[in-house]
PDB file of C-alpha atoms in Angstrom:
ATOM      1  CA  MET A   1       0.212  -5.525  49.409  1.00  0.00           C
ATOM      2  CA  ALA A   2       0.413  -8.657  47.291  1.00  0.00           C
ATOM      3  CA  TRP A   3       2.472  -8.981  44.141  1.00  0.00           C
ATOM      4  CA  LYS A   4       0.557  -8.726  40.882  1.00  0.00           C
ATOM      5  CA  LYS A   5       1.537  -8.188  37.300  1.00  0.00           C
ATOM      6  CA  PRO A   6       2.301  -4.475  36.857  1.00  0.00           C
ATOM      7  CA  THR A   7       0.388  -2.450  34.292  1.00  0.00           C
ATOM      8  CA  LEU A   8       1.173   0.632  32.230  1.00  0.00           C
ATOM      9  CA  ARG A   9      -1.323   3.188  30.999  1.00  0.00           C
ATOM     10  CA  GLU A  10      -0.065   5.658  28.461  1.00  0.00           C
ATOM     11  CA  VAL A  11      -1.328   9.180  28.986  1.00  0.00           C
ATOM     12  CA  ASN A  12      -2.716  10.967  25.975  1.00  0.00           C
ATOM     13  CA  GLY A  13      -3.159  16.372  24.277  1.00  0.00           C
TER      14      GLY A  13
ATOM     15  CA  MET B   1      16.766  -4.159  22.367  1.00  0.00           C
ATOM     16  CA  SER B   2      15.733  -7.042  24.597  1.00  0.00           C
ATOM     17  CA  VAL B   3      16.092  -6.928  28.353  1.00  0.00           C
ATOM     18  CA  ASP B   4      18.751  -9.195  29.842  1.00  0.00           C
ATOM     19  CA  PRO B   5      18.256  -9.908  33.576  1.00  0.00           C
ATOM     20  CA  ASN B   6      21.980  -9.330  34.107  1.00  0.00           C
ATOM     21  CA  GLU B   7      21.804  -5.784  32.781  1.00  0.00           C
ATOM     22  CA  LYS B   8      21.319  -2.785  35.057  1.00  0.00           C
ATOM     23  CA  PRO B   9      18.228  -0.708  34.291  1.00  0.00           C
ATOM     24  CA  PHE B  10      18.056   3.023  34.985  1.00  0.00           C
ATOM     25  CA  LEU B  11      15.965   6.067  34.133  1.00  0.00           C
ATOM     26  CA  PRO B  12      17.748   8.070  31.434  1.00  0.00           C
ATOM     27  CA  ARG B  13      18.263  11.820  31.523  1.00  0.00           C
ATOM     28  CA  GLY B  14      14.940  13.615  31.212  1.00  0.00           C
ATOM     29  CA  VAL B  15      12.824  10.755  32.574  1.00  0.00           C
ATOM     30  CA  ARG B  16      11.573  10.891  36.154  1.00  0.00           C
ATOM     31  CA  LEU B  17       8.904   9.692  38.522  1.00  0.00           C
ATOM     32  CA  HIS B  18       6.351  12.337  39.374  1.00  0.00           C
ATOM     33  CA  PHE B  19       3.268  12.419  41.583  1.00  0.00           C
ATOM     34  CA  ASP B  20       0.483  13.960  39.537  1.00  0.00           C
ATOM     35  CA  LYS B  21      -1.922  15.784  41.841  1.00  0.00           C
ATOM     36  CA  VAL B  22      -4.636  15.987  39.187  1.00  0.00           C
ATOM     37  CA  ARG B  23      -4.811  12.230  38.704  1.00  0.00           C
ATOM     38  CA  ASP B  24      -3.811  11.465  42.313  1.00  0.00           C
ATOM     39  CA  ASP B  25      -1.432   8.945  40.820  1.00  0.00           C
ATOM     40  CA  TRP B  26       2.228   8.364  40.054  1.00  0.00           C
ATOM     41  CA  VAL B  27       3.362   8.862  36.493  1.00  0.00           C
ATOM     42  CA  LEU B  28       6.620   8.200  34.689  1.00  0.00           C
ATOM     43  CA  LEU B  29       7.361  11.446  32.954  1.00  0.00           C
ATOM     44  CA  ALA B  30       9.460  11.994  29.835  1.00  0.00           C
ATOM     45  CA  PRO B  31       9.540  15.020  27.540  1.00  0.00           C
ATOM     46  CA  GLU B  32       6.007  15.361  26.134  1.00  0.00           C
ATOM     47  CA  ARG B  33       5.110  11.823  27.188  1.00  0.00           C
ATOM     48  CA  ALA B  34       3.821  10.197  30.338  1.00  0.00           C
ATOM     49  CA  ILE B  35       2.794   6.780  31.606  1.00  0.00           C
ATOM     50  CA  ARG B  36       0.540   6.159  34.582  1.00  0.00           C
ATOM     51  CA  LEU B  37       1.785   3.545  37.005  1.00  0.00           C
ATOM     52  CA  ASP B  38       0.147   1.133  39.395  1.00  0.00           C
ATOM     53  CA  ASP B  39       1.627   0.326  42.810  1.00  0.00           C
ATOM     54  CA  ILE B  40       3.721  -2.584  41.551  1.00  0.00           C
ATOM     55  CA  GLY B  41       5.063  -0.637  38.594  1.00  0.00           C
ATOM     56  CA  LEU B  42       6.027   2.177  40.947  1.00  0.00           C
ATOM     57  CA  ALA B  43       7.717  -0.308  43.300  1.00  0.00           C
ATOM     58  CA  ILE B  44       9.799  -1.703  40.432  1.00  0.00           C
ATOM     59  CA  LEU B  45      10.849   1.725  39.171  1.00  0.00           C
ATOM     60  CA  ASN B  46      11.797   2.850  42.665  1.00  0.00           C
ATOM     61  CA  GLU B  47      14.370   0.047  42.694  1.00  0.00           C
ATOM     62  CA  LEU B  48      16.150   1.168  39.521  1.00  0.00           C
ATOM     63  CA  ASP B  49      19.507   2.667  40.444  1.00  0.00           C
ATOM     64  CA  GLY B  50      21.710   1.719  37.501  1.00  0.00           C
ATOM     65  CA  GLU B  51      23.908  -0.180  39.951  1.00  0.00           C
ATOM     66  CA  ARG B  52      21.959  -3.381  40.539  1.00  0.00           C
ATOM     67  CA  SER B  53      21.027  -5.858  37.835  1.00  0.00           C
ATOM     68  CA  LEU B  54      17.424  -6.622  36.994  1.00  0.00           C
ATOM     69  CA  SER B  55      17.796 -10.096  38.487  1.00  0.00           C
ATOM     70  CA  MET B  56      19.010  -8.581  41.779  1.00  0.00           C
ATOM     71  CA  ILE B  57      16.087  -6.158  41.788  1.00  0.00           C
ATOM     72  CA  ALA B  58      13.606  -8.975  41.092  1.00  0.00           C
ATOM     73  CA  THR B  59      15.056 -11.051  43.931  1.00  0.00           C
ATOM     74  CA  SER B  60      14.739  -8.105  46.302  1.00  0.00           C
ATOM     75  CA  LEU B  61      11.113  -7.487  45.281  1.00  0.00           C
ATOM     76  CA  ALA B  62      10.227 -11.185  45.583  1.00  0.00           C
ATOM     77  CA  GLU B  63      11.485 -11.151  49.173  1.00  0.00           C
ATOM     78  CA  LYS B  64       9.695  -7.893  49.947  1.00  0.00           C
ATOM     79  CA  TYR B  65       6.350  -9.158  48.606  1.00  0.00           C
ATOM     80  CA  GLY B  66       6.736 -12.797  49.589  1.00  0.00           C
ATOM     81  CA  ALA B  67       6.069 -13.785  45.986  1.00  0.00           C
ATOM     82  CA  PRO B  68       7.611 -16.555  43.828  1.00  0.00           C
ATOM     83  CA  ALA B  69      10.946 -15.298  42.496  1.00  0.00           C
ATOM     84  CA  ASP B  70      10.373 -16.659  38.987  1.00  0.00           C
ATOM     85  CA  GLN B  71       6.999 -14.922  38.694  1.00  0.00           C
ATOM     86  CA  VAL B  72       8.429 -11.609  39.903  1.00  0.00           C
ATOM     87  CA  ALA B  73      11.405 -11.920  37.548  1.00  0.00           C
ATOM     88  CA  THR B  74       9.157 -12.651  34.558  1.00  0.00           C
ATOM     89  CA  ASP B  75       6.834  -9.750  35.381  1.00  0.00           C
ATOM     90  CA  CYS B  76       9.776  -7.366  35.882  1.00  0.00           C
ATOM     91  CA  VAL B  77      11.359  -8.323  32.553  1.00  0.00           C
ATOM     92  CA  GLU B  78       8.076  -7.855  30.660  1.00  0.00           C
ATOM     93  CA  PHE B  79       7.351  -4.562  32.416  1.00  0.00           C
ATOM     94  CA  LEU B  80      10.799  -3.117  31.783  1.00  0.00           C
ATOM     95  CA  GLN B  81      10.884  -4.435  28.222  1.00  0.00           C
ATOM     96  CA  SER B  82       7.800  -2.383  27.424  1.00  0.00           C
ATOM     97  CA  LEU B  83       9.445   0.690  28.975  1.00  0.00           C
ATOM     98  CA  VAL B  84      12.739   0.096  27.142  1.00  0.00           C
ATOM     99  CA  ASP B  85      10.778  -0.180  23.880  1.00  0.00           C
ATOM    100  CA  ARG B  86       9.216   3.222  24.630  1.00  0.00           C
ATOM    101  CA  ARG B  87      12.618   4.665  25.661  1.00  0.00           C
ATOM    102  CA  PHE B  88      11.491   5.384  29.222  1.00  0.00           C
ATOM    103  CA  VAL B  89      14.189   3.071  30.619  1.00  0.00           C
ATOM    104  CA  GLU B  90      17.744   2.324  29.499  1.00  0.00           C
ATOM    105  CA  LEU B  91      20.095  -0.535  30.341  1.00  0.00           C
ATOM    106  CA  ARG B  92      23.792  -0.710  31.042  1.00  0.00           C
ATOM    107  CA  GLN B  93      26.018  -3.760  31.196  1.00  0.00           C
TER     108      GLN B  93
END
């Protein structure tokens, strides 16, 4: 797996 | 609080990594809050032990992925800064 910029997804109720 | 690469990041009490079967995905779980992670985010968080500095962790990940160390370090700082701002990660000297 290649390095890529990590992402965050906030979970919403 | 801004992230210093010489500080040692760790997951504070009450925050943990959890595999969510419903989403078939890893999430970072805190009381009443959660963040979905991608593979790289999960790889970074798996390295947090409160013993090694962020710069040491970034160096280790750069070797593991064969990626430029400065790019990995920049991405790690930005990623952890956003988690520190949300109080999902804490830092110690």
